[in-house]
Tab-separated table of C-alpha atoms and ligand atoms in Angstrom:
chain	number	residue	atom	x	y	z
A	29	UNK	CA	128.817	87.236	119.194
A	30	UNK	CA	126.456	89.836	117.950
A	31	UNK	CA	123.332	89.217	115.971
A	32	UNK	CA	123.432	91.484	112.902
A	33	UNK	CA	119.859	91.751	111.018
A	34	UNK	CA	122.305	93.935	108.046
A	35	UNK	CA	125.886	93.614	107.078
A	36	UNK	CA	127.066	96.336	104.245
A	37	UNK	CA	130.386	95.883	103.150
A	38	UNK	CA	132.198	98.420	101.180
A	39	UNK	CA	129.399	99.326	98.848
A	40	UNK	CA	130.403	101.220	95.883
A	41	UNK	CA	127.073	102.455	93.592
A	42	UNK	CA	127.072	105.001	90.887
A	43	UNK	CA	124.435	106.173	88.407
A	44	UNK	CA	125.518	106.375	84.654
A	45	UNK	CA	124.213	109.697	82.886
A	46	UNK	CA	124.293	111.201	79.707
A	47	UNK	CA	126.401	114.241	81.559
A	48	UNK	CA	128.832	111.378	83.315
A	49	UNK	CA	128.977	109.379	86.512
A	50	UNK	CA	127.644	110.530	89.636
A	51	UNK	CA	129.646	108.535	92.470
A	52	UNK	CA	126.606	107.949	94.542
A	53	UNK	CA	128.198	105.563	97.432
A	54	UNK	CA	131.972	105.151	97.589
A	55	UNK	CA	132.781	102.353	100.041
A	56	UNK	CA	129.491	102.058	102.426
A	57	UNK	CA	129.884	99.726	105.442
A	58	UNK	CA	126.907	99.197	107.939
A	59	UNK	CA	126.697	97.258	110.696
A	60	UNK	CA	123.361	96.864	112.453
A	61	UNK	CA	122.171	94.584	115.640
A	62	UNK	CA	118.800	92.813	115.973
A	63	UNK	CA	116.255	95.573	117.896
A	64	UNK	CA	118.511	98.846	117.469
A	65	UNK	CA	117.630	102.046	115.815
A	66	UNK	CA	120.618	103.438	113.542
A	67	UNK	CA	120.119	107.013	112.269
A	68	UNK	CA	122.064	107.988	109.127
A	69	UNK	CA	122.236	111.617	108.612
A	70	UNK	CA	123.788	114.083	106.223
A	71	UNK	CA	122.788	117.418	103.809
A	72	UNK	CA	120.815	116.269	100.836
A	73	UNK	CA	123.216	114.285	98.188
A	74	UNK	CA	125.227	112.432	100.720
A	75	UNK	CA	123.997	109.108	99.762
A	76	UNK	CA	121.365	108.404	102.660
A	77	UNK	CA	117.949	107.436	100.410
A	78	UNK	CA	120.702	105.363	97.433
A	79	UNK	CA	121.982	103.581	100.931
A	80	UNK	CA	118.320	102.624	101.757
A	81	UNK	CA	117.204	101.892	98.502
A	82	UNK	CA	119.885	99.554	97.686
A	83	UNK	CA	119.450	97.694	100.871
A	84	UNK	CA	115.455	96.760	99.243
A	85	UNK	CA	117.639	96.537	96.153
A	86	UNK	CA	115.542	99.170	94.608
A	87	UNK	CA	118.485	101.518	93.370
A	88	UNK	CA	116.905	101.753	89.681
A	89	UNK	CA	119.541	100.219	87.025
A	90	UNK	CA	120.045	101.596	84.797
A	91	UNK	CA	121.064	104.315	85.075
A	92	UNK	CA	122.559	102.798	88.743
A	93	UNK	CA	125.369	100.382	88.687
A	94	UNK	CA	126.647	98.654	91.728
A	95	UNK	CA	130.247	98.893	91.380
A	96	UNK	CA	131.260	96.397	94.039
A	97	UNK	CA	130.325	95.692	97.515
A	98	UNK	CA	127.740	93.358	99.328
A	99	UNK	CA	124.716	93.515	101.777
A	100	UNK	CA	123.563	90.944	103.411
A	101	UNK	CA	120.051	91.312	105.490
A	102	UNK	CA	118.993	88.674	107.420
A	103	UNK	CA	121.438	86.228	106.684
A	104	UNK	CA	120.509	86.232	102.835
A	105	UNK	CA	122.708	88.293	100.634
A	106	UNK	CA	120.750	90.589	98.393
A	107	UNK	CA	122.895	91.067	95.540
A	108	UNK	CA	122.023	87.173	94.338
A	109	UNK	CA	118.937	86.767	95.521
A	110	UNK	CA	116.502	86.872	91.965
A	111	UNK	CA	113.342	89.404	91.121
A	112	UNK	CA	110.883	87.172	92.551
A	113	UNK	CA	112.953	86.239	95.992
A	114	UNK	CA	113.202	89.964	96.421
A	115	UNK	CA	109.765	90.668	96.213
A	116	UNK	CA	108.957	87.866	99.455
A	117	UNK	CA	112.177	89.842	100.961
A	118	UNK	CA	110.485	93.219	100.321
A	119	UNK	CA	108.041	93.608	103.335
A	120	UNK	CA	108.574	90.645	104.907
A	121	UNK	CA	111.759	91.162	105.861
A	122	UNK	CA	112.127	94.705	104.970
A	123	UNK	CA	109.527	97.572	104.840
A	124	UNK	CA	110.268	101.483	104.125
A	125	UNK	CA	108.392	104.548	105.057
A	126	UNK	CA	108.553	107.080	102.320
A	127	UNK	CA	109.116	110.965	103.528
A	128	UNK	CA	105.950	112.210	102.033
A	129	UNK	CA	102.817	110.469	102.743
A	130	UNK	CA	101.031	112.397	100.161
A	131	UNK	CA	102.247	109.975	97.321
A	132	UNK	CA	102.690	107.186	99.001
A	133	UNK	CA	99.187	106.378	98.997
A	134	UNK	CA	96.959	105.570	96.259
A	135	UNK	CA	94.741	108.289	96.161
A	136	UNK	CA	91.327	106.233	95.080
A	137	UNK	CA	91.486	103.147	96.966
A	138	UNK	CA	90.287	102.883	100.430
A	139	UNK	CA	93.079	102.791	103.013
A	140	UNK	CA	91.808	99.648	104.791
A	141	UNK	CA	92.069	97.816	101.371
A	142	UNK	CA	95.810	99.497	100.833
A	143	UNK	CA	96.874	97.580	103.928
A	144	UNK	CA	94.869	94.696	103.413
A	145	UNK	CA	96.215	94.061	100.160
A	146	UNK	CA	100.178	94.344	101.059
A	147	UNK	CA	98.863	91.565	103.718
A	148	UNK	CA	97.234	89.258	101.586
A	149	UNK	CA	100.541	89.894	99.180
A	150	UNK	CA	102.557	88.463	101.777
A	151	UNK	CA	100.824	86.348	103.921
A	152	UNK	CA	98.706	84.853	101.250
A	153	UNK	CA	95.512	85.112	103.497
A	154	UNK	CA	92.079	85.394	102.667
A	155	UNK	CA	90.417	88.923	101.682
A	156	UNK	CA	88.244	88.612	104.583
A	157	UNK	CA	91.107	87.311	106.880
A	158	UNK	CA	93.527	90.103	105.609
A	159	UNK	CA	90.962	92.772	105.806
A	160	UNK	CA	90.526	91.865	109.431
A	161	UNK	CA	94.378	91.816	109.816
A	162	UNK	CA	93.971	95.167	108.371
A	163	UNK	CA	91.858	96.493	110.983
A	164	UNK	CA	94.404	95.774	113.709
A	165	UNK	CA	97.202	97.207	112.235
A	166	UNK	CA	95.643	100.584	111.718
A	167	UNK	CA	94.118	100.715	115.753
A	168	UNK	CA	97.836	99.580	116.246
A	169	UNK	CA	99.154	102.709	114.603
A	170	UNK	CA	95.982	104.859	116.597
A	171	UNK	CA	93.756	105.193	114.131
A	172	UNK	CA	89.881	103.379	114.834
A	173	UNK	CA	88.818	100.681	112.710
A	174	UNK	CA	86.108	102.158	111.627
A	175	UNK	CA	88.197	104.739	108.916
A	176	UNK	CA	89.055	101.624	107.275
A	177	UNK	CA	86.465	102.605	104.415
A	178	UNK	CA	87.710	105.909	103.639
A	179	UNK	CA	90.065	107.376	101.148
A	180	UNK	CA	93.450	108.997	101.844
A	181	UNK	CA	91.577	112.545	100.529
A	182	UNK	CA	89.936	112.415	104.497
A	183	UNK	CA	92.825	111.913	106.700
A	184	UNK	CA	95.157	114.962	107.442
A	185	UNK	CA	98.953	114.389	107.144
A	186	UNK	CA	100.236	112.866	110.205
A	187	UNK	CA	97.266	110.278	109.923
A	188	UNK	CA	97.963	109.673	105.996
A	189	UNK	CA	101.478	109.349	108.376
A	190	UNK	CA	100.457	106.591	110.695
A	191	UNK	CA	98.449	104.589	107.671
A	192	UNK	CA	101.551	104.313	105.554
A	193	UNK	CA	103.487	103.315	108.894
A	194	UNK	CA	100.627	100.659	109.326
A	195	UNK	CA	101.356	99.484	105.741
A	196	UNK	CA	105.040	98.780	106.567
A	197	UNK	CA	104.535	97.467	109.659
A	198	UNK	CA	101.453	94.846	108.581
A	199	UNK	CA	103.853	91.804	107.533
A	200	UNK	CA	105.710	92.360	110.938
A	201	UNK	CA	108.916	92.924	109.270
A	202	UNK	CA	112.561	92.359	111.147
A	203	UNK	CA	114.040	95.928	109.471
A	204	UNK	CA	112.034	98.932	109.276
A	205	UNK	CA	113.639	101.616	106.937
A	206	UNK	CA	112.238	105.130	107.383
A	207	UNK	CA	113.646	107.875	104.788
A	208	UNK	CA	112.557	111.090	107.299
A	209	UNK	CA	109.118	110.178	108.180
A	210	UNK	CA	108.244	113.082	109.620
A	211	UNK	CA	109.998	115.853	107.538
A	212	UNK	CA	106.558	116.729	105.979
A	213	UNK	CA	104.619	117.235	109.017
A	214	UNK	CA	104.010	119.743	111.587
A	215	UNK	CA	106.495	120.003	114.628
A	216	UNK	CA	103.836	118.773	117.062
A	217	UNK	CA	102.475	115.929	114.810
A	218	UNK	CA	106.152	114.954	113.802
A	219	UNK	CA	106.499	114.584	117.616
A	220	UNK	CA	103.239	112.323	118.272
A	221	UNK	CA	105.173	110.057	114.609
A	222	UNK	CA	108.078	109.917	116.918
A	223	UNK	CA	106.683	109.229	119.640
A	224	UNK	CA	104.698	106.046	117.527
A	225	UNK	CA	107.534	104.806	115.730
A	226	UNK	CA	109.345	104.350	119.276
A	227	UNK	CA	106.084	102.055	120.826
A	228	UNK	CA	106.082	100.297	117.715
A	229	UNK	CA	110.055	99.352	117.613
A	230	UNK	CA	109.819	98.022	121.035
A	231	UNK	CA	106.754	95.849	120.968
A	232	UNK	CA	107.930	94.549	117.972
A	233	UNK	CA	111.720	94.197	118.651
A	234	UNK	CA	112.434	95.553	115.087
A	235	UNK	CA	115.519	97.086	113.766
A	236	UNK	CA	115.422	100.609	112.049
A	237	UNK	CA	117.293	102.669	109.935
A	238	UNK	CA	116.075	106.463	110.473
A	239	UNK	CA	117.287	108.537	107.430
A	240	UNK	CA	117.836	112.206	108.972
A	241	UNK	CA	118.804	115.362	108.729
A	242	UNK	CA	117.637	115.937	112.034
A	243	UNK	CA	120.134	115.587	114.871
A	244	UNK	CA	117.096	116.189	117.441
A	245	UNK	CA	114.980	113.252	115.614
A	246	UNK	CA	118.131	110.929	115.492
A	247	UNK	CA	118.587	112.070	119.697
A	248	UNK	CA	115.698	111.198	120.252
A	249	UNK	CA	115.613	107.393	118.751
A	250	UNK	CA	118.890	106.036	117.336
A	251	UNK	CA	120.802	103.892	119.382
A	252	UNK	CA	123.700	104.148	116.772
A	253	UNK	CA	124.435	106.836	114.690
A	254	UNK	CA	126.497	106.891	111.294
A	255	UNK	CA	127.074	110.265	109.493
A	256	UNK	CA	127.209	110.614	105.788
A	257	UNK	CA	128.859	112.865	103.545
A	258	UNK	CA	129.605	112.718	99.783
A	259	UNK	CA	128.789	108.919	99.405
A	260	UNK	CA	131.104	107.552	102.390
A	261	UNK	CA	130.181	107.175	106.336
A	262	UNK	CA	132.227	109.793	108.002
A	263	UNK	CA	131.505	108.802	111.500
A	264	UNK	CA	130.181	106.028	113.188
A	265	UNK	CA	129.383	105.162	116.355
A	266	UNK	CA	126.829	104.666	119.525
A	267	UNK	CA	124.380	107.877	120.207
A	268	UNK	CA	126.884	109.031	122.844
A	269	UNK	CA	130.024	108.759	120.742
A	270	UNK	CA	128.912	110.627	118.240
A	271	UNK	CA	127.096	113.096	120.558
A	272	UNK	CA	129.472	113.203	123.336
A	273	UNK	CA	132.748	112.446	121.693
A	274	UNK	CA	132.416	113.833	118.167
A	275	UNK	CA	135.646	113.088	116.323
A	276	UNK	CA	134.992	114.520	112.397
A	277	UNK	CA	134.612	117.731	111.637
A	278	UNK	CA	131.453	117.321	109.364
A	279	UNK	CA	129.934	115.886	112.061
A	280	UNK	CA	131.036	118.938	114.601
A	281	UNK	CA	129.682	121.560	111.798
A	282	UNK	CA	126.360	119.797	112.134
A	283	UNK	CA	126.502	119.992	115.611
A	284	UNK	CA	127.857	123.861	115.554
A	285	UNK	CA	124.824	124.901	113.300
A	286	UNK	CA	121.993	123.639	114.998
A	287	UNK	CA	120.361	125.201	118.353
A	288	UNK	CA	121.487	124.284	121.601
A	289	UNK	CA	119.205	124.499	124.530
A	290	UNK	CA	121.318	124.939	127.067
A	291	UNK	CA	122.903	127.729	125.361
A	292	UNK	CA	120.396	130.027	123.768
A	293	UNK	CA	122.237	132.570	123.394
A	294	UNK	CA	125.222	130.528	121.833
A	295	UNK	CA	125.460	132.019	118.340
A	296	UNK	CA	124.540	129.176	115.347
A	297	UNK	CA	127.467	128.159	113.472
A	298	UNK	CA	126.396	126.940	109.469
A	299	UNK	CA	129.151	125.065	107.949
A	300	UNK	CA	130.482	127.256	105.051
A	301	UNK	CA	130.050	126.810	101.035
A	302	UNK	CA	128.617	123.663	99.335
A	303	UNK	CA	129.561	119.561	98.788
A	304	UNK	CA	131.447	118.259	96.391
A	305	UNK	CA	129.839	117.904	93.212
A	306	UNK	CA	129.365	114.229	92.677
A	307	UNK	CA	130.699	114.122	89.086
A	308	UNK	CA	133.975	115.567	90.176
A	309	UNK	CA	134.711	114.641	93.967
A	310	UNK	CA	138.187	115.608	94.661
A	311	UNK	CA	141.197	113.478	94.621
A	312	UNK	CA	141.592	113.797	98.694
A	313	UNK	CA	139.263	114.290	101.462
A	314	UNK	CA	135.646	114.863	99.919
A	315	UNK	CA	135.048	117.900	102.835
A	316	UNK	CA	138.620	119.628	102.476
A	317	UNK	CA	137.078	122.984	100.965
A	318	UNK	CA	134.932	123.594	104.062
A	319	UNK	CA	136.697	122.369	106.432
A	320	UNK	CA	138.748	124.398	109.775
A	321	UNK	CA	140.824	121.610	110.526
A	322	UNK	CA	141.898	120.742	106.555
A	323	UNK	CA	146.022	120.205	106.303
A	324	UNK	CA	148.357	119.262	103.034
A	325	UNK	CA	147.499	115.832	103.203
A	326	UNK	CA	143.991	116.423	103.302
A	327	UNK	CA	143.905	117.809	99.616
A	328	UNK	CA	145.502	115.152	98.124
A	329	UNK	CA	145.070	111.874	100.173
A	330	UNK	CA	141.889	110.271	100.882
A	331	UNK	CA	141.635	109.683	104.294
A	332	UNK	CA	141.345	105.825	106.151
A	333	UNK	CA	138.829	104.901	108.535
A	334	UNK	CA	140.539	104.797	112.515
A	335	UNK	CA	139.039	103.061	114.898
A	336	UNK	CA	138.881	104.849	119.120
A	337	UNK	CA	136.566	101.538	119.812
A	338	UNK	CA	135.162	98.770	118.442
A	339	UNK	CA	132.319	100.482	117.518
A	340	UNK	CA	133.350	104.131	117.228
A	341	UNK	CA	135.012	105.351	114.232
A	342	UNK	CA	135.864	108.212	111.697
A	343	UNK	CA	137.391	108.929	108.314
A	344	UNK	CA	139.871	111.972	108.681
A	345	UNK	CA	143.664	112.570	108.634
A	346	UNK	CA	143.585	114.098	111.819
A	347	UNK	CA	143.816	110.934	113.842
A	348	UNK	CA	146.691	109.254	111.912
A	349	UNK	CA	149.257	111.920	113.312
A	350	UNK	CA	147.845	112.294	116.390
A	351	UNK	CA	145.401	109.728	118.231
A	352	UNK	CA	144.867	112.058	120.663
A	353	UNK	CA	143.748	114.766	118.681
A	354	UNK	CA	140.374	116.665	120.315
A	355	UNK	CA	138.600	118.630	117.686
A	356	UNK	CA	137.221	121.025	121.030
A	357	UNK	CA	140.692	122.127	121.068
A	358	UNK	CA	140.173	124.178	117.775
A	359	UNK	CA	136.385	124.809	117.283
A	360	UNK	CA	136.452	127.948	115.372
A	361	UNK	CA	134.384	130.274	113.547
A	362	UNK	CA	135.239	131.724	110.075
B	11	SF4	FE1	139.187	118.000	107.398
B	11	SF4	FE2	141.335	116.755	106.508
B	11	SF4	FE3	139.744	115.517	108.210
B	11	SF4	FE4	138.983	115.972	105.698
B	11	SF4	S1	140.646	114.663	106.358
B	11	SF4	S2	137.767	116.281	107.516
B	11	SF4	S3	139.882	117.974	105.302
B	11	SF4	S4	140.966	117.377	108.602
């Protein structure tokens, strides 16, 4: 039997304004093993950051509202657990890398004392011990010791990077959640992040959910992938599936509007007009206004989930009519 470090079950959340309800997550299930990487991507507004935050149960309420739906991490459920058990939970079991380092540090306090302090929070060790705790983490993360008394102010951005990665990873924790880490910095400094994160993840044998937009960050260290669109998980599946045997069409316009390097000449594909708007989403299929492959059905009906594995799956009509059904067959361009 597989060892799950975070079970989401039909997760419904949705945020209470004064111009109506915004139907943030509509029916979120996750499934991730002890060690793996899963990368959830989707265009801004799909529900990737509210599916992160609720999992550190930090989805602020009001005006959020968890409908219905449970997550359990690490064996404990999260939805029961109290203010006080959360905050042991929160980076000791869980830790998450914000996407801009810039803020995520406290601009007058020395960074050796920012790590040393989420230590001591945890760990309840002595300044001295946690200080010298500290000092590991950040030659850990490739930074020397010896920067330990300086402000954020003097490192550049893919250090302020690898200090806030330090910071998450100081309490060792078993689930590492990292809301596009390296959107904010350079391509060859988001590389060296990568490249980090990867070391780190092995070493520690921690899981990870990388929040993306980024199909080339998610190839390059998911092991599963789940795509998200309007508050649901489209597709789901291992790197390859979704790579190799794309089955929804969201997840082929992705794929059709980014680059391909063995076709450079290959002309880039975006997927036409704009989601849903999350006050109103549509009765039927959340992506029927932009999408080549939309039918009767799709307008009205929302689609189920079908399964083409035990761990492959997608949310779209196509596939109840025919099984078969190879969206390849009809890639076109408007
Ligand atoms: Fe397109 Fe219909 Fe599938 Fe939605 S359910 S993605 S509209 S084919």
């Amino acid at each position: 039997m597989k060892d799950h470090i975070l079970e989401i079950k039909d997760l419904h959340i949705q945020f209470n304004t004064d111009e109506g309800v915004v139907q943030a997550l509509n029916g979120i299930d996750i499934t991730l093993e002890r060690g793996k990487t899963l990368g959830l991507v989707g265009e801004t507004g799909a529900g990737k950051t509210t599916t992160a935050l609720s999992i550190l149960r930090l989805v602020p309420r009001p005006p959020g509202e968890v409908v219905r739906g449970s997550i359990i991490l690490d064996g404990i459920p999260i939805m029961e657990q109290s203010e006080y058990e959360m905050e042991k939970i929160r980076g000791k079991t869980v830790s998450m890398i914000f996407q801009d380092p810039m803020t995520a540090l406290n601009p007058v306090i020395k960074v050796g004392e920012q790590i040393a302090e989420a230590i001591s929070i945890h760990q309840k060790l002595s300044k001295e011990k946690s200080l010298a705790k500290a000092r590991e983490v950040l030659e850990l993360v490739g930074i020397p010791g010896n920067r330990m008394q300086e402000y954020p102010h003097q490192f550049s951005g893919g250090m302020k990077q690898r200090v806030i990665i330090a910071i998450a990873l100081s309490c060792s924790p078993k689930l590492l959640i990292a809301d596009e880490p390296t959107t904010a910095l350079d391509v060859t400094i988001q590389a060296q992040v990568l490249e980090l994160m990867k070391e780190l993840k092995q070493k520690f044998h921690m899981a990870m959910v990388m929040i993306s937009h980024d199909l080339g960050v998610v190839a390059e260290v998911c092991d599963d992938v789940a795509i998200m669109y309007a508050g649901k998980i489209v597709e789901q599946g291992s790197l390859e599936d979704v790579f190799l045997r794309t089955k929804h069409p969201y997840t082929e316009g992705l794929f059709n509007s980014i680059p391909n390097i063995d076709d450079r000449k290959a002309e880039l594909i975006p997927i036409r007009g704009l989601m849903s708007d999350p006050y109103n989403l549509p009765s039927g299929c959340p992506f029927f206004d932009r999408c080549d492959y939309a039918m009767d059905i799709c307008r009205t009906e929302k689609p189920v989930k079908h399964s083409f594995s035990d761990t492959h799956f997608t949310e779209c009509h196509l596939y109840t009519a025919q099984p078969e059904f190879s969206l390849k067959s009809k890639k076109t361009k408007e």
